[in-house]
Short mmCIF file of C-alpha atoms in Angstrom, two decimals:
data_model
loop_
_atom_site.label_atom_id
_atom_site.label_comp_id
_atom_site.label_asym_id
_atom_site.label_seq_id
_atom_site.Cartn_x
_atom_site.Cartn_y
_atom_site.Cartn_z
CA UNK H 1 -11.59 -21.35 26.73
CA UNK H 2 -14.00 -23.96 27.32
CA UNK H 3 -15.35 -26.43 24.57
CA UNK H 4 -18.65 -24.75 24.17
CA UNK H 5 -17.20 -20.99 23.15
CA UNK H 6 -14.40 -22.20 20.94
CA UNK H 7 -13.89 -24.42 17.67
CA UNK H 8 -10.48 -25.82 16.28
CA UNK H 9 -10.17 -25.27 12.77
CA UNK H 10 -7.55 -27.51 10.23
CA UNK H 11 -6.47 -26.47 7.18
CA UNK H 12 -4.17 -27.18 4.72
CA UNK H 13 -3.94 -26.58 0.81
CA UNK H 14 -1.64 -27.50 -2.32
CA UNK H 15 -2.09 -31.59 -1.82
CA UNK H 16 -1.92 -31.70 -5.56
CA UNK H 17 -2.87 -35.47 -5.02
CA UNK H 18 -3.05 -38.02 -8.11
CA UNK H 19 -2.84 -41.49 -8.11
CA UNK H 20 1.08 -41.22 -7.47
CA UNK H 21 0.62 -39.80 -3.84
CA UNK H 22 -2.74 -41.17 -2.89
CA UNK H 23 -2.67 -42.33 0.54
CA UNK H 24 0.06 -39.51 1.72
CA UNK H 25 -1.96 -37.63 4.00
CA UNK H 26 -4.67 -40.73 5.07
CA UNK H 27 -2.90 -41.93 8.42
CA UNK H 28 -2.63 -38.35 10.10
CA UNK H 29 -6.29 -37.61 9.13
CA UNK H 30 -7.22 -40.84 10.59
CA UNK H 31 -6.69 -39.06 14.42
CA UNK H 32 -8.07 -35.76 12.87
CA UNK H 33 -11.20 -36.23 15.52
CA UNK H 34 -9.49 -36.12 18.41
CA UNK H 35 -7.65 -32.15 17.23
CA UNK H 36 -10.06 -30.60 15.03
CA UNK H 37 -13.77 -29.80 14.73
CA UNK H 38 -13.29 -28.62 10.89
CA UNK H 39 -11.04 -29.43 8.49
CA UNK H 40 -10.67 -26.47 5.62
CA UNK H 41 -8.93 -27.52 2.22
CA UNK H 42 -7.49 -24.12 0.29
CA UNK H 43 -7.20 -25.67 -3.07
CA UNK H 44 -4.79 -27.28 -5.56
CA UNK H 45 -6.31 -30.07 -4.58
CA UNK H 46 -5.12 -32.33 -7.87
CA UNK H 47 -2.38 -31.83 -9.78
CA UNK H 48 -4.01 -31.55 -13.35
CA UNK H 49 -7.71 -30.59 -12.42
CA UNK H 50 -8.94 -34.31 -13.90
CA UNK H 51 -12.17 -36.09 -12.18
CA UNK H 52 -9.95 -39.35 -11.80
CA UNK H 53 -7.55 -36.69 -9.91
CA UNK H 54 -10.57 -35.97 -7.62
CA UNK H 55 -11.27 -39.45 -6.62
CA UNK H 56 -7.92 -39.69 -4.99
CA UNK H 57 -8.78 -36.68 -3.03
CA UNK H 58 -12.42 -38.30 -2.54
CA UNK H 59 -10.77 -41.23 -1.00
CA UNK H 60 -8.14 -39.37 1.29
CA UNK H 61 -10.13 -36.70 1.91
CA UNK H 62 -13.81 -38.54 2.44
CA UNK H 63 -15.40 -40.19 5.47
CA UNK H 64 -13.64 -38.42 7.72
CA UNK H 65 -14.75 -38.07 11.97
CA UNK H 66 -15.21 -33.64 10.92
CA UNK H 67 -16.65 -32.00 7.92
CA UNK H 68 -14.48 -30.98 5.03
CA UNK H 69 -15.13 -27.38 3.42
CA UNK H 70 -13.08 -27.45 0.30
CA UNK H 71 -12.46 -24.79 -2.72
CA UNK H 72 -10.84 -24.97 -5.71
CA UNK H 73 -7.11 -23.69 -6.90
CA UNK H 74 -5.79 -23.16 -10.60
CA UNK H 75 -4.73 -26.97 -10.77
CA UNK H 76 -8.26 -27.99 -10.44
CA UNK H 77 -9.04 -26.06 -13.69
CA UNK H 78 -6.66 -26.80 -15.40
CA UNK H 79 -8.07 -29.85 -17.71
CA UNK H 80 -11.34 -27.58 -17.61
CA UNK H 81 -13.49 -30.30 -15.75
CA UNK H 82 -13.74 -28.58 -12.74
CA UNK H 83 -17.31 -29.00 -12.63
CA UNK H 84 -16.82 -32.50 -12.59
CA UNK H 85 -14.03 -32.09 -10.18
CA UNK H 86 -16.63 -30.47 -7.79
CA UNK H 87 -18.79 -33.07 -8.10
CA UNK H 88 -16.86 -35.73 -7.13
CA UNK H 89 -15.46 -34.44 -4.04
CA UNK H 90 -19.48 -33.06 -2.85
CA UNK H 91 -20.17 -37.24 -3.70
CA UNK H 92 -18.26 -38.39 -0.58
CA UNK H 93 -19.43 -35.61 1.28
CA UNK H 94 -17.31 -32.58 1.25
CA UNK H 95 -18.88 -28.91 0.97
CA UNK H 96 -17.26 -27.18 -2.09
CA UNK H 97 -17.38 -23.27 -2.34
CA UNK H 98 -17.35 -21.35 -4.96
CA UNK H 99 -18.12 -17.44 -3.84
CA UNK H 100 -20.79 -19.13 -1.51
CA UNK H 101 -20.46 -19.80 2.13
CA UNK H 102 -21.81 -22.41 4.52
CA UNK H 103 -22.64 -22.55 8.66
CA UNK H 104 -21.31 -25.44 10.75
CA UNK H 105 -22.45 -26.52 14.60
CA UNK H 106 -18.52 -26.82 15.96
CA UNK H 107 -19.39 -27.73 19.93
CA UNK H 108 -22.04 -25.24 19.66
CA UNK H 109 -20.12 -22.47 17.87
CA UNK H 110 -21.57 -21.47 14.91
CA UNK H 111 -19.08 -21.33 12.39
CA UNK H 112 -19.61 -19.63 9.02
CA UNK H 113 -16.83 -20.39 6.10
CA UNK H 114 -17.25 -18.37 2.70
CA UNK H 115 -14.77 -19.84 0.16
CA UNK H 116 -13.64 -18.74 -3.10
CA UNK H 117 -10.64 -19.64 -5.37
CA UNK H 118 -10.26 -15.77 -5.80
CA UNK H 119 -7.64 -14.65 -8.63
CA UNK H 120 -4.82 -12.59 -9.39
CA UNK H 121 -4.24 -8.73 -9.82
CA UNK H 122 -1.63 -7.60 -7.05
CA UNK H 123 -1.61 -5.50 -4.42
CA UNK H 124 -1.66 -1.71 -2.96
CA UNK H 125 0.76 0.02 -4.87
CA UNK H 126 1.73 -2.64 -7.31
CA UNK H 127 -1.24 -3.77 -9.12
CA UNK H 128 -3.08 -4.38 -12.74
CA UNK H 129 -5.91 -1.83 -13.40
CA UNK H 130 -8.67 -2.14 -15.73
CA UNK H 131 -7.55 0.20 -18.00
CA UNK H 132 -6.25 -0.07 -21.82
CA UNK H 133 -5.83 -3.52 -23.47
CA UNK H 134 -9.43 -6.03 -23.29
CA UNK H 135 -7.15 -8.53 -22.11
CA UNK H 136 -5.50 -6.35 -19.42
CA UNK H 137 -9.27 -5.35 -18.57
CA UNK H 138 -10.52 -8.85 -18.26
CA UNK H 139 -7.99 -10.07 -16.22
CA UNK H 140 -8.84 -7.37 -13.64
CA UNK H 141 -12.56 -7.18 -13.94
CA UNK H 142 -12.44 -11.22 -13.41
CA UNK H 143 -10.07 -10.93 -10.04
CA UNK H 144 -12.26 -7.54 -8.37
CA UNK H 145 -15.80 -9.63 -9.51
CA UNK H 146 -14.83 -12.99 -7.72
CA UNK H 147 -14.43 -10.88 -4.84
CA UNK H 148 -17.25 -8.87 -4.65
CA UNK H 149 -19.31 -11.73 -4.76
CA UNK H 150 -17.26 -13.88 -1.88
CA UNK H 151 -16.81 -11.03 0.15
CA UNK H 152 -21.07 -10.68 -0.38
CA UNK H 153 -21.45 -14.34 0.74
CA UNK H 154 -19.19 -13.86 3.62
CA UNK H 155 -20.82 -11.26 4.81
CA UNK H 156 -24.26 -12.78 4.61
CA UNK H 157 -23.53 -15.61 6.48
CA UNK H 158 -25.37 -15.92 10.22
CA UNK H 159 -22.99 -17.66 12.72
CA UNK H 160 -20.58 -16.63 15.40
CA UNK H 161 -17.39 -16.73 13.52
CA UNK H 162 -16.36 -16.32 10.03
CA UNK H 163 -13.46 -17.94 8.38
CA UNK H 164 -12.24 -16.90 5.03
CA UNK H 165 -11.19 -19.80 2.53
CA UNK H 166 -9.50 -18.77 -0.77
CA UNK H 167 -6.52 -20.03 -2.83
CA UNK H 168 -5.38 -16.72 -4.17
CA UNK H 169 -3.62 -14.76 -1.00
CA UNK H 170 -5.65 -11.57 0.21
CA UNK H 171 -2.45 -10.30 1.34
CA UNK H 172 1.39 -9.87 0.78
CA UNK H 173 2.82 -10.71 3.62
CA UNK H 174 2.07 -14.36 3.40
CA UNK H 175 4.08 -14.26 -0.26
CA UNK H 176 7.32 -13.55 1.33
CA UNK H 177 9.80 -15.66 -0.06
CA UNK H 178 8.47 -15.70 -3.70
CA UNK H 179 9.72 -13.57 -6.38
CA UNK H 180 8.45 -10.18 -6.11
CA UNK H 181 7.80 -10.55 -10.03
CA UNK H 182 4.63 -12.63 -9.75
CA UNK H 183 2.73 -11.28 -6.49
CA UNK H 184 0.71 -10.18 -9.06
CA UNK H 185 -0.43 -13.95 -9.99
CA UNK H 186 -0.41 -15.02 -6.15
CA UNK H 187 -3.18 -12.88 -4.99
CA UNK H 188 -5.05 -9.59 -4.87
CA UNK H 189 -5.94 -7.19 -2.03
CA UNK H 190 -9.50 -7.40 -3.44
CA UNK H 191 -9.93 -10.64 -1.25
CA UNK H 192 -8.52 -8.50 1.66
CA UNK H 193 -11.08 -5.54 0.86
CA UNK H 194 -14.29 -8.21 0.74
CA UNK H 195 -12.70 -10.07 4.19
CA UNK H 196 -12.02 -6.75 6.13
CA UNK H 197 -15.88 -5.63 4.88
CA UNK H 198 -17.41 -8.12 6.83
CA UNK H 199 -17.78 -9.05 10.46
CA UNK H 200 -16.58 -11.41 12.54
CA UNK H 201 -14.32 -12.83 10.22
CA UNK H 202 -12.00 -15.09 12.81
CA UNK H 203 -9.28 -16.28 10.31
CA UNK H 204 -8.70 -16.02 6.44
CA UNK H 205 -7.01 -19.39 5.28
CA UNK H 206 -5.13 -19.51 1.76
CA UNK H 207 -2.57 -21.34 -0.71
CA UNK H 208 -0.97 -20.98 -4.02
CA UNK H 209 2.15 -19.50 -2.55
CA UNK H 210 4.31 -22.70 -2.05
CA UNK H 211 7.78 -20.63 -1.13
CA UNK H 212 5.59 -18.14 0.92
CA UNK H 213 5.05 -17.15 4.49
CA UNK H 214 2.65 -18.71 7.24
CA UNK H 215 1.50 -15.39 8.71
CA UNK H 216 0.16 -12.31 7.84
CA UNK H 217 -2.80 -9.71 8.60
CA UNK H 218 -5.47 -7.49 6.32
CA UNK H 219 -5.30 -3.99 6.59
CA UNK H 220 -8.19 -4.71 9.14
CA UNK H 221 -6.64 -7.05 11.65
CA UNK H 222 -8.03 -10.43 10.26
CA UNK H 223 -5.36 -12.78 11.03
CA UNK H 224 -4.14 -14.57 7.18
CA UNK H 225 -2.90 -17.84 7.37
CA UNK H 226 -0.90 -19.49 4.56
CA UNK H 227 -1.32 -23.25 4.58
CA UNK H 228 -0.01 -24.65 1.33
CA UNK H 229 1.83 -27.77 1.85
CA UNK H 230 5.20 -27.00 0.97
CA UNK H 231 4.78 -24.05 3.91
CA UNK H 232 3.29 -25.97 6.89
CA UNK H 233 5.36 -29.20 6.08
CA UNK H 234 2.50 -31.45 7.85
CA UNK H 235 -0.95 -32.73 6.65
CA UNK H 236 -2.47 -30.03 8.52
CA UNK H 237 -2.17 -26.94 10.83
CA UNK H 238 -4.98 -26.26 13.79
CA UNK H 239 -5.75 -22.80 14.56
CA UNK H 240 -8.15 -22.09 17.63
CA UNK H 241 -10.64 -19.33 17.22
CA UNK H 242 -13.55 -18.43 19.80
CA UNK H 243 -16.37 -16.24 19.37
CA UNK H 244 -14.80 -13.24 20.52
CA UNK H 245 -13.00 -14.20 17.23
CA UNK H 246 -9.01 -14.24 19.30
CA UNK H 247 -7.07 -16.41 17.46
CA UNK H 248 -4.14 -18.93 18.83
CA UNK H 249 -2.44 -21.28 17.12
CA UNK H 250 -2.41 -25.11 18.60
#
């Protein structure tokens, strides 16, 4: 595949960065240029969801040579200033999604990313239902709603290729190697339903699961990518998509 009918996409999630690790993932990015046209960040981007915790990911995220999509995990709400959180990061330049999507010029591929940070409620088989308790109800209303409205954003985006960005996992196969017990707090096959009901979706990128599995596929065939930290092992991983959205890993 030539330049002009393919894009290389980064992505990585879980930096949980604070003023302790600043600076951890700077000299790799520095070359990030020369390997990738986008750079995706899946979430858990602090460690306690503070706006001083987002200026360290300002500065080693920021002023990089490719734009930065970025979403949201659980750590970056956990203080409850994720608004301010947000804001930081969009100050030195990265796009931050929240069930909202945006289209990039990638060597003229258009690429469309919808991001969300998704939630919990299992999967086929093995999942919470809105039924009995308000609590029990809430928690599933909440995980099916954040998904309806990503999965409308990411359909309604007009480009060549869609990526998926979420924290939460749309699939299980990419939580192999955590305890069976909490699946139902690593993800929900509601993301999976909203990515396999749109077109043209290239890649779905995730985190959360730090003892999980790279690899896995939606019920649809939309290749699901795990790239928390403590998985890949390296600032980032490259996947190469084209329009006919085939995917290969670089």
């Amino acid at each position: 595949m030539s330049g002009t009918d393919c894009v290389r996409v980064a992505a990585v999630g879980d930096v949980h960065l604070d003023a302790d690790v600043v600076g951890r993932y700077r000299p790799a990015l520095e070359h990030l240029g020369d390997k990738a046209d986008l750079l995706l960040l899946a979430g858990d981007l602090t460690r306690h969801g503070t706006a001083e915790e987002a200026g360290c990911v300002a500065r080693e995220f920021g002023g990089l040579a490719v734009p930065v999509v970025a979403i949201l995990g659980n750590h970056d709400y956990h203080s409850d200033q994720q608004d301010a959180v947000a804001s930081v990061l969009r100050d030195a330049g990265l796009i931050v999604l929240e069930c909202s999507g945006t289209v990039l010029d990638c060597n003229g591929v258009r690429v469309g990313v919808a991001g969300t940070k998704g939630f919990g409620g299992g999967f086929a088989g093995a999942c919470a239902s809105e039924f009995g308790e308000p609590e029990m109800k809430a928690f599933t209303r909440h995980g099916r709603e954040l998904a309806a409205r990503f999965g409308a954003s990411l359909a309604a985006l007009d480009c060549d290729v869609k990526v998926s960005l979420t924290h939460y996992s749309p699939v299980p196969e990419t939580l192999l190697g955590e305890p069976l017990e909490i699946y139902p707090f690593l993800g929900s096959y509601h993301l999976a339903q909203a990515i396999d009901g749109a077109t043209d979706v290239g890649l779905a990128v995730h985190g959360h699961a730090h003892a999980g599995s790279e690899r896995g596929m939606t019920p649809g065939g939309v290749p699901v990518r795990n790239v928390a930290h403590p998985v890949i092992k390296q600032a980032y991983n490259v996947y190469q998509l084209s329009v006919s959205t085939t995917l290969a890993p670089v």
